[in-house]
Amino acid sequence: MSQIAAKIKRNLANRKDESIVFYEQQTISARVFLKQINEFERELRSFKNNRCIAINLETSPTALACFIASLSVAKNTAYLDKSWPLTSLNSTIESIGADLSISEKETELVEPYISVHNGQTPSRFGNCSQTDTMFTCFTSGTTGAPKGCVRSEESWIASFEADQDFAKISPESEIVVLGSFSHSLGIYAAVRGLYANAKVRLFRKFDANKIAKQIRAASNAIIFGVPTQFVALARTAPKPNESTWRMLSTGAKLPQSHITTIRQKFPNADIVEFYGTSELSYVSARNVGALEVPTSVGTPLAGIEVVIQHSDKSNEDATAVGLVKVRSPLAFNGYIVDHKFTPAEEWISVGDIGFLGEEGALHLIGRIDRMFQLSGRNIVPEAIEAALLSIAGVTHAAVIGLPDPTRENRIVAIVEADGTLSRKSLVKKLKKDIASYTIPHRFYVCDEWPKTASGKTDFRRLNEKVLSSALDELP
């Protein structure tokens, strides 16, 4: 029996006819929502093979009820991404050994449809006990095989306890979920709220204008999201929202320019930045203040160990830049890719590069898979992007390296910005903040910024737009 599902069901039973889930224009009472969970649970238990269940539903109360019911029934519950092509969906269902998959009927989107498969749930799940409930989320799927991250229920409960000092969730709170359930943060936030006996507000998709209006009515709101979503809300809100208590940001670094924009529209909200990933859950956190060290992502949470691995193994200086490695009770158990489960190592790296400050805070400067060489020098795109985002009028920024026969690569910047900026003005402003050799050689404008399911910048699509000459170059 899932501890998480059991506690959520007890909380719902105690709240009875109180409104507990808000979705678009719907308001659902605790009693009705509990009934829905129990009905799904009975139906799932009626199938002989139900150890691994895959859910392929749009974000909704129905999807949330299905997920909680599946936690009660299945050994492993996997949440898929509806944006994947059909071939990726089918291969993932087969890869994880799903016995059942829950999707939407083409003619009636609100009614789930259960498909039966001949799945064989992978027999190895790292350090999980045989009775431990598990959840699998996915980190990709737009190209190649989606990579499944297997998390134990124990790691989720440990994460609930770890974030409470910052989140401060209570039964009086209303958890606002900005993202899709196909991204681990979205389903985590919804379950986290119900587990804490709080109310939950969901949206079918991220629409900044609609959400900005609806959350004005939310009392004691605590919002889970990523930086791009918070900035979009702040830019869309017609006037300051004073009812939001807390904004919990993760998934990417919060640039200082974004913080200023957010504070203007959410003056009473405490802004908390978490550093974490699907594999690691939370690693560090900080309360965002007025004066910030741009690279800091806060102090590692209790019980979490962080070391910096250097290319020069003799270098033991923690303040020197290197690969960030983490050992944590919150971490995942391993990956499922192409029918194979690979247990996680004791010390985990997801490719982030950083250092430990003298005050004990973790500082991130970029990702190893985004770095490239320019005439023998390492270029860190994130540093250039941060400088671009500090310029008034720049909403989004991305930096990529394109092959160059003379210099190894040339630096290309793509921005979403107002019409007042030119290449000359951008270069002039950048010279004040970054080294001259890191100033982009070309600047392109993208009016419709591509994002992944998690709300992050989709660098692959931006790269394709540049290579296909789909973007206008700033003169």
GROMACS .gro file of C-alpha atoms in nm:
model
  475
    1MET     CA    1   0.000   0.000   0.000
    2SER     CA    2   0.136   0.341  -0.094
    3GLN     CA    3   0.203   0.561   0.210
    4ILE     CA    4   0.150   0.871  -0.003
    5ALA     CA    5  -0.184   0.755  -0.145
    6ALA     CA    6  -0.304   0.639   0.198
    7LYS     CA    7  -0.230   0.975   0.360
    8ILE     CA    8  -0.390   1.171   0.075
    9LYS     CA    9  -0.705   0.961   0.107
   10ARG     CA   10  -0.719   1.018   0.484
   11ASN     CA   11  -0.678   1.394   0.431
   12LEU     CA   12  -0.959   1.398   0.174
   13ALA     CA   13  -1.189   1.197   0.402
   14ASN     CA   14  -1.138   1.451   0.680
   15ARG     CA   15  -1.207   1.754   0.458
   16LYS     CA   16  -1.536   1.607   0.332
   17ASP     CA   17  -1.728   1.869   0.132
   18GLU     CA   18  -1.457   2.136   0.132
   19SER     CA   19  -1.334   2.250  -0.209
   20ILE     CA   20  -0.998   2.082  -0.262
   21VAL     CA   21  -0.909   2.081  -0.635
   22PHE     CA   22  -0.954   2.372  -0.875
   23TYR     CA   23  -0.921   2.323  -1.250
   24GLU     CA   24  -1.006   2.581  -1.516
   25GLN     CA   25  -1.366   2.667  -1.418
   26GLN     CA   26  -1.423   2.351  -1.211
   27THR     CA   27  -1.423   2.320  -0.833
   28ILE     CA   28  -1.408   1.969  -0.688
   29SER     CA   29  -1.482   1.880  -0.327
   30ALA     CA   30  -1.265   1.646  -0.122
   31ARG     CA   31  -1.550   1.394  -0.102
   32VAL     CA   32  -1.600   1.384  -0.480
   33PHE     CA   33  -1.229   1.366  -0.550
   34LEU     CA   34  -1.182   1.080  -0.302
   35LYS     CA   35  -1.469   0.893  -0.464
   36GLN     CA   36  -1.302   0.932  -0.803
   37ILE     CA   37  -0.971   0.796  -0.669
   38ASN     CA   38  -1.146   0.496  -0.514
   39GLU     CA   39  -1.337   0.419  -0.833
   40PHE     CA   40  -1.017   0.423  -1.040
   41GLU     CA   41  -0.843   0.210  -0.780
   42ARG     CA   42  -1.117  -0.057  -0.790
   43GLU     CA   43  -1.103  -0.068  -1.169
   44LEU     CA   44  -0.724  -0.098  -1.177
   45ARG     CA   45  -0.731  -0.378  -0.918
   46SER     CA   46  -0.977  -0.570  -1.136
   47PHE     CA   47  -0.698  -0.645  -1.384
   48LYS     CA   48  -0.485  -0.950  -1.312
   49ASN     CA   49  -0.159  -0.785  -1.418
   50ASN     CA   50  -0.121  -0.430  -1.291
   51ARG     CA   51   0.229  -0.407  -1.140
   52CYS     CA   52   0.346  -0.143  -1.390
   53ILE     CA   53   0.095   0.120  -1.505
   54ALA     CA   54   0.168   0.393  -1.762
   55ILE     CA   55  -0.044   0.710  -1.760
   56ASN     CA   56  -0.079   0.913  -2.079
   57LEU     CA   57  -0.330   1.185  -1.987
   58GLU     CA   58  -0.340   1.563  -2.013
   59THR     CA   59  -0.300   1.750  -1.686
   60SER     CA   60  -0.637   1.743  -1.509
   61PRO     CA   61  -0.807   1.631  -1.185
   62THR     CA   62  -0.888   1.302  -1.361
   63ALA     CA   63  -0.520   1.246  -1.436
   64LEU     CA   64  -0.429   1.328  -1.075
   65ALA     CA   65  -0.691   1.085  -0.940
   66CYS     CA   66  -0.562   0.815  -1.177
   67PHE     CA   67  -0.207   0.873  -1.059
   68ILE     CA   68  -0.297   0.846  -0.688
   69ALA     CA   69  -0.505   0.534  -0.756
   70SER     CA   70  -0.216   0.380  -0.949
   71LEU     CA   71   0.022   0.448  -0.659
   72SER     CA   72  -0.212   0.239  -0.444
   73VAL     CA   73  -0.224  -0.049  -0.691
   74ALA     CA   74   0.098  -0.068  -0.893
   75LYS     CA   75   0.460  -0.138  -0.805
   76ASN     CA   76   0.564   0.126  -1.060
   77THR     CA   77   0.360   0.416  -1.203
   78ALA     CA   78   0.502   0.593  -1.509
   79TYR     CA   79   0.376   0.927  -1.639
   80LEU     CA   80   0.423   0.971  -2.015
   81ASP     CA   81   0.431   1.283  -2.230
   82LYS     CA   82   0.142   1.328  -2.474
   83SER     CA   83   0.359   1.544  -2.699
   84TRP     CA   84   0.579   1.248  -2.791
   85PRO     CA   85   0.530   1.089  -3.131
   86LEU     CA   86   0.330   0.765  -3.127
   87THR     CA   87   0.640   0.555  -3.192
   88SER     CA   88   0.808   0.697  -2.878
   89LEU     CA   89   0.496   0.638  -2.668
   90ASN     CA   90   0.462   0.278  -2.778
   91SER     CA   91   0.831   0.198  -2.740
   92THR     CA   92   0.836   0.352  -2.391
   93ILE     CA   93   0.534   0.151  -2.279
   94GLU     CA   94   0.714  -0.162  -2.399
   95SER     CA   95   1.050  -0.055  -2.255
   96ILE     CA   96   0.924  -0.008  -1.898
   97GLY     CA   97   0.723  -0.332  -1.912
   98ALA     CA   98   0.383  -0.169  -1.863
   99ASP     CA   99   0.095  -0.408  -1.790
  100LEU     CA  100  -0.165  -0.133  -1.839
  101SER     CA  101  -0.168   0.211  -1.998
  102ILE     CA  102  -0.428   0.479  -1.930
  103SER     CA  103  -0.501   0.719  -2.215
  104GLU     CA  104  -0.785   0.942  -2.332
  105LYS     CA  105  -1.065   0.827  -2.558
  106GLU     CA  106  -1.059   1.019  -2.883
  107THR     CA  107  -1.428   1.098  -2.854
  108GLU     CA  108  -1.448   1.174  -2.484
  109LEU     CA  109  -1.133   1.330  -2.344
  110VAL     CA  110  -1.245   1.334  -1.982
  111GLU     CA  111  -1.296   0.955  -1.965
  112PRO     CA  112  -0.977   0.747  -1.933
  113TYR     CA  113  -0.935   0.439  -2.146
  114ILE     CA  114  -0.732   0.145  -2.011
  115SER     CA  115  -0.524  -0.061  -2.253
  116VAL     CA  116  -0.389  -0.402  -2.149
  117HIS     CA  117  -0.032  -0.498  -2.241
  118ASN     CA  118   0.177  -0.809  -2.192
  119GLY     CA  119   0.431  -0.624  -1.983
  120GLN     CA  120   0.705  -0.772  -1.771
  121THR     CA  121   0.802  -0.517  -1.507
  122PRO     CA  122   1.184  -0.491  -1.481
  123SER     CA  123   1.297  -0.702  -1.187
  124ARG     CA  124   1.569  -0.470  -1.060
  125PHE     CA  125   1.501  -0.125  -0.917
  126GLY     CA  126   1.819  -0.033  -0.735
  127ASN     CA  127   1.791  -0.017  -0.357
  128CYS     CA  128   1.410  -0.025  -0.341
  129SER     CA  129   1.257  -0.288  -0.120
  130GLN     CA  130   1.019  -0.534  -0.280
  131THR     CA  131   0.722  -0.353  -0.125
  132ASP     CA  132   0.831   0.004  -0.202
  133THR     CA  133   0.606   0.196  -0.440
  134MET     CA  134   0.783   0.364  -0.731
  135PHE     CA  135   0.724   0.642  -0.981
  136THR     CA  136   0.896   0.684  -1.319
  137CYS     CA  137   0.925   1.019  -1.493
  138PHE     CA  138   1.104   1.090  -1.819
  139THR     CA  139   1.374   1.340  -1.911
  140SER     CA  140   1.343   1.337  -2.290
  141GLY     CA  141   1.147   1.193  -2.580
  142THR     CA  142   1.156   1.455  -2.858
  143THR     CA  143   1.456   1.275  -3.008
  144GLY     CA  144   1.576   0.921  -2.940
  145ALA     CA  145   1.448   0.694  -2.666
  146PRO     CA  146   1.294   0.864  -2.361
  147LYS     CA  147   1.504   0.813  -2.048
  148GLY     CA  148   1.301   0.696  -1.748
  149CYS     CA  149   1.405   0.813  -1.401
  150VAL     CA  150   1.283   0.570  -1.135
  151ARG     CA  151   1.208   0.727  -0.797
  152SER     CA  152   1.109   0.540  -0.481
  153GLU     CA  153   0.818   0.657  -0.270
  154GLU     CA  154   1.061   0.692   0.020
  155SER     CA  155   1.263   0.947  -0.180
  156TRP     CA  156   0.945   1.147  -0.248
  157ILE     CA  157   0.847   1.153   0.119
  158ALA     CA  158   1.202   1.256   0.208
  159SER     CA  159   1.171   1.538  -0.048
  160PHE     CA  160   0.841   1.651   0.109
  161GLU     CA  161   1.018   1.678   0.443
  162ALA     CA  162   1.324   1.847   0.293
  163ASP     CA  163   1.137   2.130   0.119
  164GLN     CA  164   0.904   2.215   0.410
  165ASP     CA  165   1.146   2.461   0.575
  166PHE     CA  166   1.123   2.670   0.258
  167ALA     CA  167   0.777   2.582   0.121
  168LYS     CA  168   0.593   2.611   0.456
  169ILE     CA  169   0.285   2.430   0.320
  170SER     CA  170  -0.014   2.402   0.556
  171PRO     CA  171  -0.382   2.300   0.524
  172GLU     CA  172  -0.459   2.669   0.465
  173SER     CA  173  -0.230   2.679   0.160
  174GLU     CA  174  -0.337   2.659  -0.203
  175ILE     CA  175  -0.075   2.494  -0.421
  176VAL     CA  176  -0.069   2.639  -0.773
  177VAL     CA  177   0.079   2.397  -1.028
  178LEU     CA  178   0.203   2.581  -1.337
  179GLY     CA  179   0.352   2.288  -1.525
  180SER     CA  180   0.232   1.973  -1.696
  181PHE     CA  181   0.218   1.639  -1.515
  182SER     CA  182   0.446   1.499  -1.785
  183HIS     CA  183   0.724   1.696  -1.617
  184SER     CA  184   0.817   1.561  -1.274
  185LEU     CA  185   0.779   1.901  -1.103
  186GLY     CA  186   0.412   1.926  -1.203
  187ILE     CA  187   0.298   1.592  -1.062
  188TYR     CA  188   0.527   1.634  -0.761
  189ALA     CA  189   0.372   1.972  -0.672
  190ALA     CA  190   0.014   1.841  -0.699
  191VAL     CA  191   0.084   1.532  -0.489
  192ARG     CA  192   0.291   1.739  -0.245
  193GLY     CA  193  -0.006   1.968  -0.185
  194LEU     CA  194  -0.260   1.692  -0.124
  195TYR     CA  195  -0.014   1.503   0.098
  196ALA     CA  196   0.016   1.819   0.314
  197ASN     CA  197  -0.366   1.846   0.326
  198ALA     CA  198  -0.358   2.165   0.115
  199LYS     CA  199  -0.578   2.267  -0.177
  200VAL     CA  200  -0.447   2.230  -0.534
  201ARG     CA  201  -0.504   2.444  -0.844
  202LEU     CA  202  -0.432   2.286  -1.185
  203PHE     CA  203  -0.435   2.409  -1.546
  204ARG     CA  204  -0.472   2.208  -1.866
  205LYS     CA  205  -0.179   2.395  -2.017
  206PHE     CA  206   0.036   2.693  -1.930
  207ASP     CA  207  -0.148   3.009  -2.040
  208ALA     CA  208   0.011   3.305  -1.860
  209ASN     CA  209  -0.281   3.542  -1.920
  210LYS     CA  210  -0.544   3.296  -1.792
  211ILE     CA  211  -0.338   3.184  -1.495
  212ALA     CA  212  -0.247   3.539  -1.390
  213LYS     CA  213  -0.620   3.621  -1.367
  214GLN     CA  214  -0.720   3.303  -1.182
  215ILE     CA  215  -0.452   3.310  -0.914
  216ARG     CA  216  -0.562   3.656  -0.805
  217ALA     CA  217  -0.850   3.477  -0.632
  218ALA     CA  218  -0.623   3.217  -0.472
  219SER     CA  219  -0.573   3.275  -0.101
  220ASN     CA  220  -0.243   3.181   0.063
  221ALA     CA  221  -0.110   3.072  -0.276
  222ILE     CA  222   0.217   2.881  -0.305
  223ILE     CA  223   0.326   2.852  -0.668
  224PHE     CA  224   0.553   2.578  -0.806
  225GLY     CA  225   0.713   2.662  -1.141
  226VAL     CA  226   1.022   2.732  -1.348
  227PRO     CA  227   1.175   3.079  -1.411
  228THR     CA  228   1.029   3.127  -1.759
  229GLN     CA  229   0.678   3.062  -1.623
  230PHE     CA  230   0.719   3.310  -1.337
  231VAL     CA  231   0.848   3.578  -1.573
  232ALA     CA  232   0.558   3.519  -1.814
  233LEU     CA  233   0.311   3.556  -1.525
  234ALA     CA  234   0.477   3.875  -1.407
  235ARG     CA  235   0.478   4.029  -1.754
  236THR     CA  236   0.114   3.930  -1.813
  237ALA     CA  237  -0.040   4.031  -1.478
  238PRO     CA  238  -0.224   4.364  -1.529
  239LYS     CA  239  -0.151   4.479  -1.173
  240PRO     CA  240   0.035   4.356  -0.863
  241ASN     CA  241  -0.090   4.033  -0.705
  242GLU     CA  242  -0.076   4.065  -0.327
  243SER     CA  243  -0.233   3.729  -0.234
  244THR     CA  244   0.061   3.506  -0.327
  245TRP     CA  245   0.261   3.388  -0.027
  246ARG     CA  246   0.544   3.199  -0.187
  247MET     CA  247   0.697   3.129  -0.529
  248LEU     CA  248   0.906   2.812  -0.546
  249SER     CA  249   1.131   2.812  -0.852
  250THR     CA  250   1.338   2.523  -0.983
  251GLY     CA  251   1.457   2.375  -1.312
  252ALA     CA  252   1.691   2.662  -1.405
  253LYS     CA  253   1.880   2.952  -1.251
  254LEU     CA  254   1.679   3.265  -1.171
  255PRO     CA  255   1.853   3.561  -1.340
  256GLN     CA  256   1.858   3.886  -1.142
  257SER     CA  257   1.658   4.066  -1.412
  258HIS     CA  258   1.383   3.804  -1.373
  259ILE     CA  259   1.376   3.850  -0.996
  260THR     CA  260   1.323   4.224  -1.035
  261THR     CA  261   1.036   4.168  -1.279
  262ILE     CA  262   0.869   3.908  -1.056
  263ARG     CA  263   0.891   4.125  -0.745
  264GLN     CA  264   0.715   4.413  -0.918
  265LYS     CA  265   0.400   4.203  -0.976
  266PHE     CA  266   0.420   3.978  -0.667
  267PRO     CA  267   0.535   4.221  -0.398
  268ASN     CA  268   0.431   4.010  -0.097
  269ALA     CA  269   0.567   3.677  -0.217
  270ASP     CA  270   0.875   3.510  -0.074
  271ILE     CA  271   1.080   3.381  -0.366
  272VAL     CA  272   1.264   3.055  -0.306
  273GLU     CA  273   1.507   2.907  -0.556
  274PHE     CA  274   1.573   2.533  -0.544
  275TYR     CA  275   1.850   2.361  -0.734
  276GLY     CA  276   1.740   2.014  -0.825
  277THR     CA  277   1.681   1.770  -1.109
  278SER     CA  278   1.452   1.477  -1.189
  279GLU     CA  279   1.733   1.244  -1.082
  280LEU     CA  280   1.841   1.424  -0.766
  281SER     CA  281   1.521   1.590  -0.643
  282TYR     CA  282   1.626   1.889  -0.429
  283VAL     CA  283   1.995   1.954  -0.372
  284SER     CA  284   2.014   2.310  -0.237
  285ALA     CA  285   1.788   2.607  -0.173
  286ARG     CA  286   1.798   2.975  -0.092
  287ASN     CA  287   1.559   3.256  -0.010
  288VAL     CA  288   1.608   3.508  -0.288
  289GLY     CA  289   1.712   3.849  -0.159
  290ALA     CA  290   1.761   4.189  -0.317
  291LEU     CA  291   2.138   4.160  -0.361
  292GLU     CA  292   2.239   3.833  -0.520
  293VAL     CA  293   2.555   3.648  -0.617
  294PRO     CA  294   2.457   3.552  -0.973
  295THR     CA  295   2.596   3.197  -0.957
  296SER     CA  296   2.468   3.092  -0.612
  297VAL     CA  297   2.194   2.829  -0.584
  298GLY     CA  298   2.199   2.819  -0.206
  299THR     CA  299   2.323   2.585   0.063
  300PRO     CA  300   2.285   2.206   0.029
  301LEU     CA  301   1.985   2.076   0.226
  302ALA     CA  302   2.033   1.868   0.541
  303GLY     CA  303   2.167   1.519   0.473
  304ILE     CA  304   2.280   1.602   0.117
  305GLU     CA  305   2.650   1.589   0.033
  306VAL     CA  306   2.805   1.783  -0.257
  307VAL     CA  307   3.159   1.750  -0.389
  308ILE     CA  308   3.336   1.909  -0.685
  309GLN     CA  309   3.525   1.673  -0.913
  310HIS     CA  310   3.812   1.830  -1.104
  311SER     CA  311   3.971   1.711  -1.424
  312ASP     CA  312   4.298   1.737  -1.236
  313LYS     CA  313   4.242   1.467  -0.971
  314SER     CA  314   4.515   1.619  -0.754
  315ASN     CA  315   4.313   1.940  -0.718
  316GLU     CA  316   4.113   1.917  -0.395
  317ASP     CA  317   4.016   2.285  -0.378
  318ALA     CA  318   3.636   2.289  -0.338
  319THR     CA  319   3.627   2.655  -0.446
  320ALA     CA  320   3.772   2.564  -0.788
  321VAL     CA  321   3.535   2.497  -1.077
  322GLY     CA  322   3.457   2.134  -1.160
  323LEU     CA  323   3.185   1.874  -1.209
  324VAL     CA  324   2.916   1.880  -0.937
  325LYS     CA  325   2.853   1.537  -0.779
  326VAL     CA  326   2.584   1.465  -0.520
  327ARG     CA  327   2.513   1.189  -0.268
  328SER     CA  328   2.157   1.214  -0.136
  329PRO     CA  329   1.874   1.013   0.026
  330LEU     CA  330   1.639   1.205  -0.204
  331ALA     CA  331   1.799   1.076  -0.523
  332PHE     CA  332   1.647   0.841  -0.778
  333ASN     CA  333   1.718   0.468  -0.805
  334GLY     CA  334   1.828   0.457  -1.166
  335TYR     CA  335   1.737   0.487  -1.534
  336ILE     CA  336   1.517   0.272  -1.756
  337VAL     CA  337   1.622   0.303  -2.120
  338ASP     CA  338   1.554   0.058  -2.403
  339HIS     CA  339   1.421  -0.218  -2.176
  340LYS     CA  340   1.720  -0.197  -1.943
  341PHE     CA  341   1.734  -0.070  -1.587
  342THR     CA  342   2.066   0.084  -1.481
  343PRO     CA  343   2.102   0.149  -1.105
  344ALA     CA  344   2.221   0.495  -1.003
  345GLU     CA  345   2.571   0.534  -0.868
  346GLU     CA  346   2.630   0.640  -0.509
  347TRP     CA  347   2.763   0.979  -0.623
  348ILE     CA  348   2.551   1.123  -0.903
  349SER     CA  349   2.635   1.389  -1.161
  350VAL     CA  350   2.387   1.527  -1.414
  351GLY     CA  351   2.655   1.729  -1.595
  352ASP     CA  352   2.639   2.058  -1.402
  353ILE     CA  353   2.961   2.253  -1.353
  354GLY     CA  354   3.019   2.469  -1.046
  355PHE     CA  355   3.206   2.526  -0.724
  356LEU     CA  356   3.149   2.552  -0.349
  357GLY     CA  357   3.182   2.900  -0.206
  358GLU     CA  358   3.363   2.969   0.117
  359GLU     CA  359   3.026   3.025   0.285
  360GLY     CA  360   2.921   2.669   0.194
  361ALA     CA  361   2.681   2.766  -0.084
  362LEU     CA  362   2.682   2.579  -0.414
  363HIS     CA  363   2.751   2.789  -0.723
  364LEU     CA  364   2.663   2.679  -1.077
  365ILE     CA  365   2.821   2.823  -1.390
  366GLY     CA  366   2.682   2.594  -1.660
  367ARG     CA  367   2.645   2.244  -1.800
  368ILE     CA  368   2.927   2.039  -1.941
  369ASP     CA  369   2.717   1.933  -2.241
  370ARG     CA  370   2.657   2.297  -2.343
  371MET     CA  371   3.018   2.417  -2.321
  372PHE     CA  372   3.217   2.453  -2.642
  373GLN     CA  373   3.561   2.568  -2.753
  374LEU     CA  374   3.657   2.894  -2.920
  375SER     CA  375   4.021   2.919  -3.026
  376GLY     CA  376   4.124   2.693  -2.740
  377ARG     CA  377   3.912   2.868  -2.475
  378ASN     CA  378   3.615   2.718  -2.294
  379ILE     CA  379   3.292   2.910  -2.361
  380VAL     CA  380   3.017   2.884  -2.099
  381PRO     CA  381   2.688   2.980  -2.273
  382GLU     CA  382   2.501   3.035  -1.946
  383ALA     CA  383   2.730   3.324  -1.847
  384ILE     CA  384   2.663   3.503  -2.177
  385GLU     CA  385   2.290   3.435  -2.147
  386ALA     CA  386   2.283   3.586  -1.798
  387ALA     CA  387   2.451   3.902  -1.932
  388LEU     CA  388   2.197   3.924  -2.216
  389LEU     CA  389   1.904   3.880  -1.978
  390SER     CA  390   2.030   4.169  -1.766
  391ILE     CA  391   1.971   4.403  -2.060
  392ALA     CA  392   1.639   4.588  -2.052
  393GLY     CA  393   1.410   4.466  -2.331
  394VAL     CA  394   1.554   4.112  -2.352
  395THR     CA  395   1.294   3.856  -2.241
  396HIS     CA  396   1.468   3.531  -2.336
  397ALA     CA  397   1.822   3.451  -2.445
  398ALA     CA  398   2.008   3.145  -2.569
  399VAL     CA  399   2.369   3.102  -2.679
  400ILE     CA  400   2.495   2.819  -2.898
  401GLY     CA  401   2.820   2.735  -3.073
  402LEU     CA  402   2.821   2.673  -3.447
  403PRO     CA  403   3.121   2.501  -3.611
  404ASP     CA  404   3.380   2.735  -3.760
  405PRO     CA  405   3.684   2.611  -3.958
  406THR     CA  406   3.912   2.883  -3.819
  407ARG     CA  407   3.803   2.929  -3.457
  408GLU     CA  408   3.655   2.581  -3.382
  409ASN     CA  409   3.319   2.747  -3.315
  410ARG     CA  410   3.155   3.085  -3.347
  411ILE     CA  411   2.927   3.222  -3.079
  412VAL     CA  412   2.565   3.275  -3.183
  413ALA     CA  413   2.302   3.443  -2.964
  414ILE     CA  414   1.926   3.414  -3.007
  415VAL     CA  415   1.705   3.658  -2.818
  416GLU     CA  416   1.342   3.744  -2.771
  417ALA     CA  417   1.340   4.120  -2.730
  418ASP     CA  418   1.151   4.440  -2.801
  419GLY     CA  419   1.209   4.625  -3.126
  420THR     CA  420   1.435   4.892  -2.977
  421LEU     CA  421   1.747   4.677  -2.959
  422SER     CA  422   2.010   4.641  -3.228
  423ARG     CA  423   2.326   4.437  -3.261
  424LYS     CA  424   2.534   4.745  -3.187
  425SER     CA  425   2.343   4.828  -2.869
  426LEU     CA  426   2.364   4.470  -2.742
  427VAL     CA  427   2.738   4.450  -2.802
  428LYS     CA  428   2.793   4.783  -2.628
  429LYS     CA  429   2.605   4.666  -2.318
  430LEU     CA  430   2.769   4.323  -2.313
  431LYS     CA  431   3.120   4.471  -2.317
  432LYS     CA  432   3.053   4.603  -1.967
  433ASP     CA  433   2.980   4.257  -1.822
  434ILE     CA  434   3.168   3.985  -2.012
  435ALA     CA  435   3.507   3.927  -2.172
  436SER     CA  436   3.538   4.058  -2.525
  437TYR     CA  437   3.617   3.714  -2.670
  438THR     CA  438   3.281   3.582  -2.539
  439ILE     CA  439   3.067   3.843  -2.716
  440PRO     CA  440   2.851   3.667  -2.979
  441HIS     CA  441   2.949   3.701  -3.342
  442ARG     CA  442   2.588   3.697  -3.458
  443PHE     CA  443   2.252   3.783  -3.301
  444TYR     CA  444   1.918   3.640  -3.412
  445VAL     CA  445   1.564   3.728  -3.304
  446CYS     CA  446   1.303   3.465  -3.218
  447ASP     CA  447   0.952   3.599  -3.158
  448GLU     CA  448   0.794   3.267  -3.053
  449TRP     CA  449   1.032   3.119  -2.797
  450PRO     CA  450   1.039   2.736  -2.810
  451LYS     CA  451   1.010   2.556  -2.477
  452THR     CA  452   1.021   2.198  -2.358
  453ALA     CA  453   0.735   2.032  -2.167
  454SER     CA  454   0.898   2.148  -1.843
  455GLY     CA  455   0.896   2.514  -1.953
  456LYS     CA  456   1.269   2.537  -2.021
  457THR     CA  457   1.426   2.672  -2.338
  458ASP     CA  458   1.431   2.413  -2.617
  459PHE     CA  459   1.788   2.457  -2.743
  460ARG     CA  460   1.752   2.183  -3.004
  461ARG     CA  461   1.469   2.365  -3.179
  462LEU     CA  462   1.653   2.698  -3.160
  463ASN     CA  463   1.959   2.539  -3.317
  464GLU     CA  464   1.741   2.400  -3.597
  465LYS     CA  465   1.588   2.744  -3.656
  466VAL     CA  466   1.933   2.901  -3.693
  467LEU     CA  467   2.063   2.629  -3.926
  468SER     CA  468   1.752   2.646  -4.144
  469SER     CA  469   1.769   3.029  -4.167
  470ALA     CA  470   1.425   3.056  -4.006
  471LEU     CA  471   1.527   3.351  -3.785
  472ASP     CA  472   1.606   3.711  -3.875
  473GLU     CA  473   1.951   3.837  -3.788
  474LEU     CA  474   1.982   4.163  -3.597
  475PRO     CA  475   2.146   4.426  -3.820
   0.00000   0.00000   0.00000
